CSV table of C-alpha atoms in Angstrom, one decimal:
chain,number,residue,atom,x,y,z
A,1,UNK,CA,-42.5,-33.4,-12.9
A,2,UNK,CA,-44.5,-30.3,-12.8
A,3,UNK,CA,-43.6,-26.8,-14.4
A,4,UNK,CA,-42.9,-25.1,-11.0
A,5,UNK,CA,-40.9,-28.4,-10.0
A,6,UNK,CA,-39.0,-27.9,-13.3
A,7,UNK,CA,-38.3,-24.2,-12.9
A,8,UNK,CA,-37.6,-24.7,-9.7
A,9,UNK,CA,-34.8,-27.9,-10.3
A,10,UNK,CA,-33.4,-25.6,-13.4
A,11,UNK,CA,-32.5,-22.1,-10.9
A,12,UNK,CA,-31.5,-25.0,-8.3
A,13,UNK,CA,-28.8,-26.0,-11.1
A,14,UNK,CA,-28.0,-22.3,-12.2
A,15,UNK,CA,-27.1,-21.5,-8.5
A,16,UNK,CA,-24.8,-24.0,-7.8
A,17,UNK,CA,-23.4,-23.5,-11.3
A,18,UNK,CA,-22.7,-20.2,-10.3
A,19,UNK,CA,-21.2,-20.9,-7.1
A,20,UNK,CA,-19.2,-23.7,-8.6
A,21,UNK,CA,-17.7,-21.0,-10.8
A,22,UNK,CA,-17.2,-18.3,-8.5
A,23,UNK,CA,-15.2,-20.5,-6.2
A,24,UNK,CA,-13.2,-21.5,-9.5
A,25,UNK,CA,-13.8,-25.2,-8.4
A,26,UNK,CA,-14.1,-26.7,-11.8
A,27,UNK,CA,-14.9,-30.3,-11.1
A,28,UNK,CA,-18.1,-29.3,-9.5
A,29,UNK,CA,-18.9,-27.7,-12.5
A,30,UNK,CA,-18.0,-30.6,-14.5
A,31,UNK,CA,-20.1,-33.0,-12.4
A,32,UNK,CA,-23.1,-30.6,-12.0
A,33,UNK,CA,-23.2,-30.4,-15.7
A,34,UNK,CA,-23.3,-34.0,-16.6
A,35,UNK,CA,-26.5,-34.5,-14.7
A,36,UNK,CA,-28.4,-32.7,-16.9
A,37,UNK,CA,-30.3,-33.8,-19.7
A,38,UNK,CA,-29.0,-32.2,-23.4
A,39,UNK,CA,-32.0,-29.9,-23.4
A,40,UNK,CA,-31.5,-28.7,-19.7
A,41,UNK,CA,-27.6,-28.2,-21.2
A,42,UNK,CA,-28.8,-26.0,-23.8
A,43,UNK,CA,-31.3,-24.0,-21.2
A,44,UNK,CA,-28.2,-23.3,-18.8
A,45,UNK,CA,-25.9,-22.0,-21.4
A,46,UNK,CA,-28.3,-19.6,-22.7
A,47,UNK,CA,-28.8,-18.5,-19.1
A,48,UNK,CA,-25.4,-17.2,-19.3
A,49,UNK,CA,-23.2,-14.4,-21.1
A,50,UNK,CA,-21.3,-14.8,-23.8
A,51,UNK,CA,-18.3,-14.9,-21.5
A,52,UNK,CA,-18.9,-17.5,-19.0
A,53,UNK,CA,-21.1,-19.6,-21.4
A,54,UNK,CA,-18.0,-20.2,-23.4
A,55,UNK,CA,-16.0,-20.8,-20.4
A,56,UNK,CA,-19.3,-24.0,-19.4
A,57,UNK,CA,-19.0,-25.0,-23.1
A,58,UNK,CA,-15.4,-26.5,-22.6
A,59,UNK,CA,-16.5,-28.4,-19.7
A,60,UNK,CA,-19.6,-30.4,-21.6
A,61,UNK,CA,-19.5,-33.7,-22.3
A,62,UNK,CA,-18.0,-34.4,-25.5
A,63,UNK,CA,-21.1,-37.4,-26.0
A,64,UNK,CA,-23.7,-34.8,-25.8
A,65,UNK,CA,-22.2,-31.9,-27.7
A,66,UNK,CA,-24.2,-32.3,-30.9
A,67,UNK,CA,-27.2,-33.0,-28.7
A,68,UNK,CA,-26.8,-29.2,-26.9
A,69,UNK,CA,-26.1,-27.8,-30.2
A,70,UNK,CA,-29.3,-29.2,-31.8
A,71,UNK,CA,-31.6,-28.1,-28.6
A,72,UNK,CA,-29.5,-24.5,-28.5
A,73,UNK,CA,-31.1,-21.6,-30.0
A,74,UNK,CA,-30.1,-20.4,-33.1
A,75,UNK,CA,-27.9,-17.5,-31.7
A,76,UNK,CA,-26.5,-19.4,-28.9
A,77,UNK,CA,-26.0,-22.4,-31.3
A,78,UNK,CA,-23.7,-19.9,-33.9
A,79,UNK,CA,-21.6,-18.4,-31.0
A,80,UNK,CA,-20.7,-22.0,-30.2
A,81,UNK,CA,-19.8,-23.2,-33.7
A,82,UNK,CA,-17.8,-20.0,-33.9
A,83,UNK,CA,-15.0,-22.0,-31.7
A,84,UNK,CA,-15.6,-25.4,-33.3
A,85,UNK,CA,-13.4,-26.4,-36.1
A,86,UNK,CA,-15.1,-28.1,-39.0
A,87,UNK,CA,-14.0,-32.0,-37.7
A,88,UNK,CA,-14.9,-31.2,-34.2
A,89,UNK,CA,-18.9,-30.4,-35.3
A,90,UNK,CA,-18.5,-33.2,-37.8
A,91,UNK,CA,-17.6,-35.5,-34.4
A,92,UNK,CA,-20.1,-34.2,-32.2
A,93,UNK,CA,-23.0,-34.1,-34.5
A,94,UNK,CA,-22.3,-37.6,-36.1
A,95,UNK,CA,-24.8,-39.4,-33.8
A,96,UNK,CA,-27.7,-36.9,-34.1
A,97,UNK,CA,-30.6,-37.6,-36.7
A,98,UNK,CA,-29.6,-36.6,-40.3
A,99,UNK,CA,-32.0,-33.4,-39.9
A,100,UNK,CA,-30.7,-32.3,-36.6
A,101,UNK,CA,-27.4,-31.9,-38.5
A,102,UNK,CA,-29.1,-30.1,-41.0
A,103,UNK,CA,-30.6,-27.5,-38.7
A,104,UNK,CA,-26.7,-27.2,-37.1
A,105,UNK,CA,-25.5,-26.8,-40.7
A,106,UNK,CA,-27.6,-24.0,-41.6
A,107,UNK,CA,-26.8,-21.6,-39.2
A,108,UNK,CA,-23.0,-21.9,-40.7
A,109,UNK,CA,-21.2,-19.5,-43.4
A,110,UNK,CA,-21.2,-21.8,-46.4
A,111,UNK,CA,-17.7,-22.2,-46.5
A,112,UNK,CA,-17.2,-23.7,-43.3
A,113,UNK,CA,-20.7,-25.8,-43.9
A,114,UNK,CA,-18.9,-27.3,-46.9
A,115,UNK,CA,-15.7,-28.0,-44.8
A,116,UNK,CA,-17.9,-30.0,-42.1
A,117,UNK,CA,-19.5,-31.8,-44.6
A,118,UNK,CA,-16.5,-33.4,-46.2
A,119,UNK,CA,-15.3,-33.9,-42.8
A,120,UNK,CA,-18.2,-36.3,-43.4
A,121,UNK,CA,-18.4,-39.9,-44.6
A,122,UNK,CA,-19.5,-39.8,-48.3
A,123,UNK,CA,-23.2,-41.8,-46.9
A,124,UNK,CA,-23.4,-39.2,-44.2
A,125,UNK,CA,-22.6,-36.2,-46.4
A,126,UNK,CA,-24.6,-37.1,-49.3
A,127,UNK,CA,-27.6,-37.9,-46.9
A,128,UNK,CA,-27.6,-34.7,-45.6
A,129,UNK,CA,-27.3,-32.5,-48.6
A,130,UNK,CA,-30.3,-34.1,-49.6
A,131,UNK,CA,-32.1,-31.7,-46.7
A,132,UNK,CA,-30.3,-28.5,-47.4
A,133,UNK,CA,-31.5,-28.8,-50.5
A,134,UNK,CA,-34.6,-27.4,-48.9
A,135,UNK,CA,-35.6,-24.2,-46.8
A,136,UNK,CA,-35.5,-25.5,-43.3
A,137,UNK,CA,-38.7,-24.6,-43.2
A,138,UNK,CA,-40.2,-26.9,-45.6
A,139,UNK,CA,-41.3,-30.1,-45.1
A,140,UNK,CA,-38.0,-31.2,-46.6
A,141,UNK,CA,-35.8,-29.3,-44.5
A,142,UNK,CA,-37.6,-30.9,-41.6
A,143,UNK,CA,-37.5,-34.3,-42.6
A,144,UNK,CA,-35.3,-37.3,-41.5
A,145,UNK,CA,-34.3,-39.3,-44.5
A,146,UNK,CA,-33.3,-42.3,-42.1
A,147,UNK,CA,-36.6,-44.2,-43.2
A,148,UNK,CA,-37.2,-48.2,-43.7
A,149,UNK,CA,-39.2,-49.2,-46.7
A,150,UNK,CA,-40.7,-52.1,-47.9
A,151,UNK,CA,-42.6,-53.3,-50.9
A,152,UNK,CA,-46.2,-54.2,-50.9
A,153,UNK,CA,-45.7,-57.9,-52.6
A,154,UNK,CA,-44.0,-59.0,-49.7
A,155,UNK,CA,-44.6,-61.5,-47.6
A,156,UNK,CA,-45.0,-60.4,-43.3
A,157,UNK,CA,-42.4,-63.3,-42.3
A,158,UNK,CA,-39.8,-61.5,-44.9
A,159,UNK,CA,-40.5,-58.3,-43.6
A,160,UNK,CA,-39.8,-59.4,-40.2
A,161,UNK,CA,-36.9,-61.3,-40.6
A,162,UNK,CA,-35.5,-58.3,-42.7
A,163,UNK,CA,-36.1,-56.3,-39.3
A,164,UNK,CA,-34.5,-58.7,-37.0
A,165,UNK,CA,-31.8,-59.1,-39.5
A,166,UNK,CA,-31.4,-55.1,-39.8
A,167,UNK,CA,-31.2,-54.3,-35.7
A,168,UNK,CA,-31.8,-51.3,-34.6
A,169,UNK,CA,-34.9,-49.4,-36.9
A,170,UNK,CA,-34.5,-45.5,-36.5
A,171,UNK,CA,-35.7,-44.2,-33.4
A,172,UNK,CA,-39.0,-42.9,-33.1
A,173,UNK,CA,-40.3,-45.5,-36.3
A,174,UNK,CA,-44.2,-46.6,-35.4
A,175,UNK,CA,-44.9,-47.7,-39.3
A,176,UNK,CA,-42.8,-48.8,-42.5
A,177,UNK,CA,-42.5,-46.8,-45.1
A,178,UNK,CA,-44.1,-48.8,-48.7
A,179,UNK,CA,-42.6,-48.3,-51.9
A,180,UNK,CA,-42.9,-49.7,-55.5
A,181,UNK,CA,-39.2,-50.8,-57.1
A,182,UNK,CA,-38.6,-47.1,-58.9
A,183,UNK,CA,-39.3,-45.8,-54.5
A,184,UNK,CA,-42.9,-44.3,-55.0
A,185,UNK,CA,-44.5,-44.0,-52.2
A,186,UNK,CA,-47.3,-45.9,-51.4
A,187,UNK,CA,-48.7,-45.3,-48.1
A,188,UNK,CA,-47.6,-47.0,-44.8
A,189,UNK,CA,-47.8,-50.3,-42.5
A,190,UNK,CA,-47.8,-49.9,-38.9
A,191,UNK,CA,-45.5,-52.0,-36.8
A,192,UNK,CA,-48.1,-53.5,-34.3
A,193,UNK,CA,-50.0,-54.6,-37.8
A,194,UNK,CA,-47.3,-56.5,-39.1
A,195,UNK,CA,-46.3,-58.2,-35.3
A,196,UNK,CA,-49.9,-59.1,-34.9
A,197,UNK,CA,-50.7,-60.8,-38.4
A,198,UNK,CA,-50.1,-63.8,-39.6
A,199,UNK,CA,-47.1,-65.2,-41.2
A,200,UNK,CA,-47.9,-65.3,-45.0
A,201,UNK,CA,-49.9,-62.0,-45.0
A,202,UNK,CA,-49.0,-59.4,-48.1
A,203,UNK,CA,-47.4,-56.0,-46.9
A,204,UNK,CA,-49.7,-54.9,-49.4
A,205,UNK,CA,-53.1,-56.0,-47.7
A,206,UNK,CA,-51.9,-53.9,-44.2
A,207,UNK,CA,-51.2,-51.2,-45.3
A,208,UNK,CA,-52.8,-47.5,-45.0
A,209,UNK,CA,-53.8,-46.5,-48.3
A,210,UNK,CA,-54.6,-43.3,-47.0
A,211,UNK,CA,-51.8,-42.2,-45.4
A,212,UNK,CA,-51.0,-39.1,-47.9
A,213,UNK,CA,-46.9,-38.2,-48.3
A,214,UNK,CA,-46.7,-34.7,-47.5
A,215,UNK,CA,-44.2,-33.0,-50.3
A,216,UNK,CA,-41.9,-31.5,-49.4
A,217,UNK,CA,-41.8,-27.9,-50.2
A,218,UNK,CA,-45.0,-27.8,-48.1
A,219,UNK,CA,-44.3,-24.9,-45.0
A,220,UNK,CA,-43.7,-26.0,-41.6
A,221,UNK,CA,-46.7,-24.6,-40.4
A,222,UNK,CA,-49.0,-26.5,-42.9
A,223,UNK,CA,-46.8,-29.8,-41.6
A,224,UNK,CA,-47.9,-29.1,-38.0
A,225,UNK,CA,-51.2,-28.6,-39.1
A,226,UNK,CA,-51.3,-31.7,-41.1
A,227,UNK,CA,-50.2,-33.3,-38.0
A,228,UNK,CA,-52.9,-31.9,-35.3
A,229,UNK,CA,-55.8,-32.7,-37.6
A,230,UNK,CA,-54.6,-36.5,-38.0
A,231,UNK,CA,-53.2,-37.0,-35.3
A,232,UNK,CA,-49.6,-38.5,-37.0
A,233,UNK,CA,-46.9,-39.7,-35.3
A,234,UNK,CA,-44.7,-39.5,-38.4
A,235,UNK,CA,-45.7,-39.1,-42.2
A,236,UNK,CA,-43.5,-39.6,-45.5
A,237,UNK,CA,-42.4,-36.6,-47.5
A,238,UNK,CA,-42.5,-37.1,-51.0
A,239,UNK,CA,-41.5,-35.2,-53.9
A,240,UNK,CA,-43.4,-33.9,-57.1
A,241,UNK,CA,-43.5,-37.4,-58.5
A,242,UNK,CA,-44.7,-38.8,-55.6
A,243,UNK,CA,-41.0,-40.2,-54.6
A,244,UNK,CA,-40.4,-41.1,-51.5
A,245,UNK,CA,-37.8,-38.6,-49.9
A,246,UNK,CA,-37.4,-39.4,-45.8
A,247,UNK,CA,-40.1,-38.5,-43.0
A,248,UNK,CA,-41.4,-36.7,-40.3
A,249,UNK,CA,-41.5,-37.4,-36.9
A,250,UNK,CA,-43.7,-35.6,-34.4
A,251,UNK,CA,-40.9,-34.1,-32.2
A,252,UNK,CA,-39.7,-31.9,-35.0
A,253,UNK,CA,-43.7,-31.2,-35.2
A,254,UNK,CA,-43.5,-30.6,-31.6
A,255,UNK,CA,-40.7,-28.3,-32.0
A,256,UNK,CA,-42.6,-26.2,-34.7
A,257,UNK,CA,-45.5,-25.6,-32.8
A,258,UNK,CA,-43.2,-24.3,-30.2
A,259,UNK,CA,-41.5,-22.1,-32.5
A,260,UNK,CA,-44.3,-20.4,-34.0
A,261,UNK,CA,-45.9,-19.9,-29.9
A,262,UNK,CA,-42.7,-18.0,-29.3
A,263,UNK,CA,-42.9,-16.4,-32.6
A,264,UNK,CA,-46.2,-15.1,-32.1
A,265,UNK,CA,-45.8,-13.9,-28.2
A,266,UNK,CA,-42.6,-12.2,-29.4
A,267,UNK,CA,-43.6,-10.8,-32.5
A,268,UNK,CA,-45.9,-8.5,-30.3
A,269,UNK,CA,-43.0,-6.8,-28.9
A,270,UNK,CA,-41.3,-6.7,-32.2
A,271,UNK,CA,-38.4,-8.8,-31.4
A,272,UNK,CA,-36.9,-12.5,-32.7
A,273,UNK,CA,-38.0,-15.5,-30.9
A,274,UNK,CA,-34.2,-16.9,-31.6
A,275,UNK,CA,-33.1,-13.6,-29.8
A,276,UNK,CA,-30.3,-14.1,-27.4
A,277,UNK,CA,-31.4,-12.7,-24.1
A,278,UNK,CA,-27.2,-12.2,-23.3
A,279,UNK,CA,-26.9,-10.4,-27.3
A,280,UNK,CA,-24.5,-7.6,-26.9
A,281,UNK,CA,-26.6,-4.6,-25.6
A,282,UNK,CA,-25.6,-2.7,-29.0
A,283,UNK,CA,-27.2,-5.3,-31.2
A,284,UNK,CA,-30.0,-5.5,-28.8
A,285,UNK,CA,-30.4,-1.7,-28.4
A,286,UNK,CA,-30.2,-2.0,-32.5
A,287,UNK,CA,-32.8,-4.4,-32.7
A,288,UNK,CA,-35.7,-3.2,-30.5
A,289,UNK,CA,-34.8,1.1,-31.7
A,290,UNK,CA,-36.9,0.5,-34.9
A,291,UNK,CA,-40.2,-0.5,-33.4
A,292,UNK,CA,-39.8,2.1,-30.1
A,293,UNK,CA,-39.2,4.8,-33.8
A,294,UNK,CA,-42.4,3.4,-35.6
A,295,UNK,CA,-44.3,3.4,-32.7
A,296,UNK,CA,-43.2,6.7,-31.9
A,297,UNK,CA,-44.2,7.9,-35.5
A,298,UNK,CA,-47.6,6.8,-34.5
A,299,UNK,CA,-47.8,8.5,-31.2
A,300,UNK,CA,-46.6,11.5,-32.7
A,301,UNK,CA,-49.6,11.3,-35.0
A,302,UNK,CA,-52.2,10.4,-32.5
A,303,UNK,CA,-50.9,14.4,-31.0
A,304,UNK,CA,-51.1,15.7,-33.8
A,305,UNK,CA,-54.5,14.6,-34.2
A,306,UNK,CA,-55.1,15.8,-30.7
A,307,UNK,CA,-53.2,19.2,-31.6
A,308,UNK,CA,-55.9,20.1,-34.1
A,309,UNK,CA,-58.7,20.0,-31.6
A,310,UNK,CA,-56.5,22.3,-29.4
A,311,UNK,CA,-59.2,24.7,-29.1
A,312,UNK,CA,-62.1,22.5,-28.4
A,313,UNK,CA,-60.2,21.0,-25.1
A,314,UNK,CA,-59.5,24.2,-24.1
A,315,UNK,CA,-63.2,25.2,-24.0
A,316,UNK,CA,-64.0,21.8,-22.3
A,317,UNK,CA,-61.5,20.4,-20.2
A,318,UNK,CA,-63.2,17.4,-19.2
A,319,UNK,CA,-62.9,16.2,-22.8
A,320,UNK,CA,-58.9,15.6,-22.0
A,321,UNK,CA,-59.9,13.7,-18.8
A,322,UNK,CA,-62.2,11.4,-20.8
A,323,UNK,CA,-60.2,11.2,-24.3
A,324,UNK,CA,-58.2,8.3,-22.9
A,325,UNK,CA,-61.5,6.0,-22.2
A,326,UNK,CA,-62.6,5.9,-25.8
A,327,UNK,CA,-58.8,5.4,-27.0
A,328,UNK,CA,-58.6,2.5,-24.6
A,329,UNK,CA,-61.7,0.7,-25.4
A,330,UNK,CA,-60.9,1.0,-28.9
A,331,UNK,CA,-57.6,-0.5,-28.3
A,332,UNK,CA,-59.0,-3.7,-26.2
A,333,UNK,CA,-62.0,-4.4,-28.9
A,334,UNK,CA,-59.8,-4.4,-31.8
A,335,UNK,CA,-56.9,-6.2,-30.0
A,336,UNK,CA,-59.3,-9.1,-29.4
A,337,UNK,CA,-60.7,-9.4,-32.9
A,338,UNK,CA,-57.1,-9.1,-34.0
A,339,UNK,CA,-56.2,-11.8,-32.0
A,340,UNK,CA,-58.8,-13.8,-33.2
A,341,UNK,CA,-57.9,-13.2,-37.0
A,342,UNK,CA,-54.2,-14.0,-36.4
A,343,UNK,CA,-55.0,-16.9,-35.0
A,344,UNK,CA,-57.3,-18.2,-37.5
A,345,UNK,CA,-54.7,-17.4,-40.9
A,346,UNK,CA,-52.2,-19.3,-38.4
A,347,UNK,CA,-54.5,-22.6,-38.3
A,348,UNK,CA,-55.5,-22.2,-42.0
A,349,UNK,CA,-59.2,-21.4,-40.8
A,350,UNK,CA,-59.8,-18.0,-42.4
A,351,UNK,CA,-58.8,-17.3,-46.3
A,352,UNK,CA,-61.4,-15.3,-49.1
A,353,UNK,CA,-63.9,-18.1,-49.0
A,354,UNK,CA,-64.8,-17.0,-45.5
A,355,UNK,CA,-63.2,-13.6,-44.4
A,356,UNK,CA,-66.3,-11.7,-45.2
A,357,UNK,CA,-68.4,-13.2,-43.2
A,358,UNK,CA,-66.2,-13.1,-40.5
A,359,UNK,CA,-66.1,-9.3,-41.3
A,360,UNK,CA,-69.8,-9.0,-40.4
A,361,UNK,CA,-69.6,-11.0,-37.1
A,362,UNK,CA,-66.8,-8.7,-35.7
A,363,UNK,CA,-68.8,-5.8,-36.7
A,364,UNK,CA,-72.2,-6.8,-34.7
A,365,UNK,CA,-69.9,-7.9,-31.9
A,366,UNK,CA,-67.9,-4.1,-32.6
A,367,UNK,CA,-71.1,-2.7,-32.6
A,368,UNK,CA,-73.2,-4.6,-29.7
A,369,UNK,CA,-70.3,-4.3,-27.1
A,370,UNK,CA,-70.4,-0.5,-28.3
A,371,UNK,CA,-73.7,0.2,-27.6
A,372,UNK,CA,-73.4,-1.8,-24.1
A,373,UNK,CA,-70.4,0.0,-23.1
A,374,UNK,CA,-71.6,3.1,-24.9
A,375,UNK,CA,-74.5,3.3,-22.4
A,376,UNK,CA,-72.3,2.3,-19.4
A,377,UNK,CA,-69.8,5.5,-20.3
A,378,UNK,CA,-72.1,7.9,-20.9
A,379,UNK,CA,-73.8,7.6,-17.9
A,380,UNK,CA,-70.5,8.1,-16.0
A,381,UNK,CA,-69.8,11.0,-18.0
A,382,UNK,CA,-72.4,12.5,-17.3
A,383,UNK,CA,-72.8,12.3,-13.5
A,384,UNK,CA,-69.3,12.5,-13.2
A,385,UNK,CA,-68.8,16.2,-14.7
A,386,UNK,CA,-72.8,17.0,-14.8
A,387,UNK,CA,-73.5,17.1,-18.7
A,388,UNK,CA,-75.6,15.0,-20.0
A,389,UNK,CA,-74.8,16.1,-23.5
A,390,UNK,CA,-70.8,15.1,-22.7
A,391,UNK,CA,-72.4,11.8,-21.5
A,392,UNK,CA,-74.1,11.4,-25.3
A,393,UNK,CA,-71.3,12.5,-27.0
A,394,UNK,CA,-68.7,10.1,-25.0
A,395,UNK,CA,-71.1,7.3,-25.6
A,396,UNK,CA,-71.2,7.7,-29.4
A,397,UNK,CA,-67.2,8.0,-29.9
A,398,UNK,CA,-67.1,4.8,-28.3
A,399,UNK,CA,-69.9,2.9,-30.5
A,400,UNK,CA,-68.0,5.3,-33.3
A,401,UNK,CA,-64.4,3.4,-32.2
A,402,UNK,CA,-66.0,0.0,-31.1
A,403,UNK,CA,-67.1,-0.8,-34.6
A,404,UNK,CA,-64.3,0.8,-36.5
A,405,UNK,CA,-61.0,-1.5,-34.2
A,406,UNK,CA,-63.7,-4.8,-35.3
A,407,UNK,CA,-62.9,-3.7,-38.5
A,408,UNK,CA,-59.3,-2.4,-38.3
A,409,UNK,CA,-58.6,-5.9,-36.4
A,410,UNK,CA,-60.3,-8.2,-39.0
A,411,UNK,CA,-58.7,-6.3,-41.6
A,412,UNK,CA,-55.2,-4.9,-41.2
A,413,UNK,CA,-53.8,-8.8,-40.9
A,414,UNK,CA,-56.0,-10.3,-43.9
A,415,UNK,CA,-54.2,-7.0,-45.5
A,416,UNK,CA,-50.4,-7.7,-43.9
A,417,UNK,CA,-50.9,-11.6,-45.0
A,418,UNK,CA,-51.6,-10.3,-48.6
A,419,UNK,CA,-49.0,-7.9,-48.7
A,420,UNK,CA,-45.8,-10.3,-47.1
A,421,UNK,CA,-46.1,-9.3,-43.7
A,422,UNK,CA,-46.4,-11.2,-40.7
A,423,UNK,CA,-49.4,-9.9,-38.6
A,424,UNK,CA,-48.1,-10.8,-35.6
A,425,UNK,CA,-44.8,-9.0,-36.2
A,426,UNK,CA,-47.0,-5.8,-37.8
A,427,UNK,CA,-50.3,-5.6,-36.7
A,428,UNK,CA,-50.5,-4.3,-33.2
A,429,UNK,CA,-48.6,-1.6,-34.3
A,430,UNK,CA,-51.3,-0.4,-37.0
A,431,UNK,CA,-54.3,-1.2,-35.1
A,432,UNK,CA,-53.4,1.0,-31.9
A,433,UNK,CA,-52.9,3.6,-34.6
A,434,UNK,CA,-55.9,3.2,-36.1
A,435,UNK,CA,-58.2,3.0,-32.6
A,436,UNK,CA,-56.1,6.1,-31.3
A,437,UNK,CA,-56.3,8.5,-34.1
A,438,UNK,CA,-60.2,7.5,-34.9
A,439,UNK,CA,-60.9,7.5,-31.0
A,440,UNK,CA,-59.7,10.9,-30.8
A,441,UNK,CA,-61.0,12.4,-34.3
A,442,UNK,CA,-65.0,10.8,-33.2
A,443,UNK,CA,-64.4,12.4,-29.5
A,444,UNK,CA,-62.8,15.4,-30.2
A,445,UNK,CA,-65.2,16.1,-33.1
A,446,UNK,CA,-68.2,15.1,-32.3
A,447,UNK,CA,-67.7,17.5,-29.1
A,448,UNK,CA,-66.8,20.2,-31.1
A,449,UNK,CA,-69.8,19.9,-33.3
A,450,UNK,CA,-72.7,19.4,-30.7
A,451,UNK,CA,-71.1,20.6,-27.4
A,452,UNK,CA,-69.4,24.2,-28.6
């Protein structure tokens, strides 16, 4: 199915959702929601206020509760536990994987986190205290300790009749986890290795030797990363003495990767990927006041800036016609190098072994797009109000601004990074400063200097 044919099917399903609600015919809402998949569940309640998607949440399935609740964001995912008692999560979240709970566990008060989990079986409960023993995300908040190991000194036919003896392996398993007797890990055997050899093969002679546990206070981000550049369908987390904890699976990569693309295009804006697009318009209203204040600080200074060269405008109106063209090319240059430096300290590509030299590629780029667009400006400067000498001075304030956002935008994240802040979150903010007030300042004073 393609996106459009997705979008489309989902409005399709929150219309007659709607409908079935309006005309308070309940059945229809019933059987409308149990065609849809957990995921598709999760979209259409967070489609929804507060209100109504309480009223949807009593008619789901109780089978695929714990599956919403896992595929819910993490605001629409509270509201919900909010009206769950302790045993009624513990029910609906005892068929999802072991880190799934976790997740649904974490966005609890501890209190009622402890009550669910002795709701719990003592396997189940101790299983998954073994994950909230770590940030969830870590490596080990992410993992799944449901994991079949075997030892390398057995034979293939004993490993397979374990399997057959065992039933179901956890889903999503493509290779067996090996261990020694004291559960270091060891590396891995793929399943279609030990179907395809022959009978009295050693575990120990399939197996990968270099398939590297990832421990598991290792970020989420460096786990997706690990992930792209081996192209894993699951790895083993391990602890500092190389014990083997549980594993990974690449739909929890999957999910990562999503989460930091939302991050990122969210960040710009200043607001919470788990944001709540139904939040109460007062914690809304709360959330996005600071950044319209901080970039209203920075406005304010960009007129101040303006303010000083009051008298120099006056003399030469044309220069408040023009100002906005060297504060917008500014703004484009750096956004793009800025982008490009985000990106990189997201992948792991840029750190001090490299950062300098990917200073002085921004600045040619800076200052070869200046002097292209430098020449391109001043000659519509020029003809446009008659002044050659505007046309010159234009063209300088934007080489001036060019090179300065290549170095704001390499910079001011390498800075943010150092200093604890996320770039994405932070650094549009600062660079639109930055190409604003020195836009202005090269413009406004150069003009003042060679044109008054």
């Amino acid at each position: 199915m393609s996106y459009s044919e997705e979008t489309n099917r989902n409005q399709a399903s929150l219309l007659s959702i709607t409908e079935a609600l309006e005309a308070n015919d309940l059945r229809a809402v019933r059987d409308q929601l149990a065609t849809l998949h957990p995921s598709e569940l999760a979209d259409v309640l967070e489609s929804f206020p507060p209100e109504i998607r309480d009223e949807l949440w009593v008619h789901v399935d109780a089978e695929v509760e714990g599956d919403v609740l896992a595929e819910a964001n993490d605001q629409v995912r509270a509201a919900l536990l909010e009206n769950m008692l302790p045993h009624e999560v513990a029910a609906a979240t005892a068929t999802l994987d072991t880190d799934d709970v976790a997740d649904i566990l974490q966005d609890l008060p501890e209190s009622f986190a402890d009550e669910v989990l002795r709701s719990m079986d003592e396997q189940n409960r101790s299983r998954i205290a073994s994950i909230l023993h770590y940030p969830e995300d870590t490596a080990g908040g992410l993992m799944n300790v449901d994991v079949v190991t075997v030892r390398a000194d057995v034979e293939v036919e004993t490993v397979l009749r374990y399997l057959r003896r065992h039933g179901a392996v956890p889903q999503k398993t493509d290779s067996l986890m090996v261990v020694d007797r004291e559960n270091t890990y060891l590396g891995v055997v793929s399943l279609s290795a030990l179907v395809c050899a022959p009978a009295e093969t050693y575990v120990g002679d399939l197996m990968q030797l270099d398939a590297e546990g990832i421990p598991a206070d290792t970020p989420e981000a460096d786990v997706a990363r690990q992930f792209e550049q081996r192209d894993l369908l699951s790895a083993a987390v391990v602890d500092s003495r190389g014990t083997l904890l549980g594993r990974i699976t690449v739909d929890d990569v999957i999910d990562v990767i999503r989460e930091q693309g939302v991050h990122s295009l969210m960040s710009a804006a200043g607001l919470d990927e788990e944001d709540d697009i139904f939040a109460p318009v007062v914690v809304s209203t709360r959330r996005r006041a600071t950044w319209l204040g901080i970039n209203l600080a920075t406005a304010f200074l960009a007129a101040w800036v303006i303010g000083r060269f009051e008298g120099t405008i006056e003399e030469i109106v044309a220069l408040a016609i023009l100002m906005p063209v060297v504060a917008s090319m500014g703004g484009v240059a750096g956004s793009q190098t800025l982008t490009i430096v985000i990106r990189g300290l997201a992948l792991g590509q840029i750190g001090r072994a490299n950062a300098r030299l990917l200073l002085y590629r921004e600045l040619a780029i800076g200052g070869l797009n200046g002097l292209l667009w430098a020449v391109v400006v001043a000659l519509i400067g020029g003809l446009w109000f008659q002044d050659a000498s505007l046309g010159l001075v234009i063209g300088a304030a934007v080489v001036v601004n060019l090179l300065i956002a290549a170095f704001a935008g390499a910079v001011i994240p390498l800075v943010l990074r150092r200093i604890n802040v996320d770039p994405a979150l932070a650094g549009g903010v600062v660079l639109t400063t930055v190409t604003d007030v020195v836009g202005f300042v090269a413009f406004l004073g150069l003009a003042t200097v060679f044109l008054l």
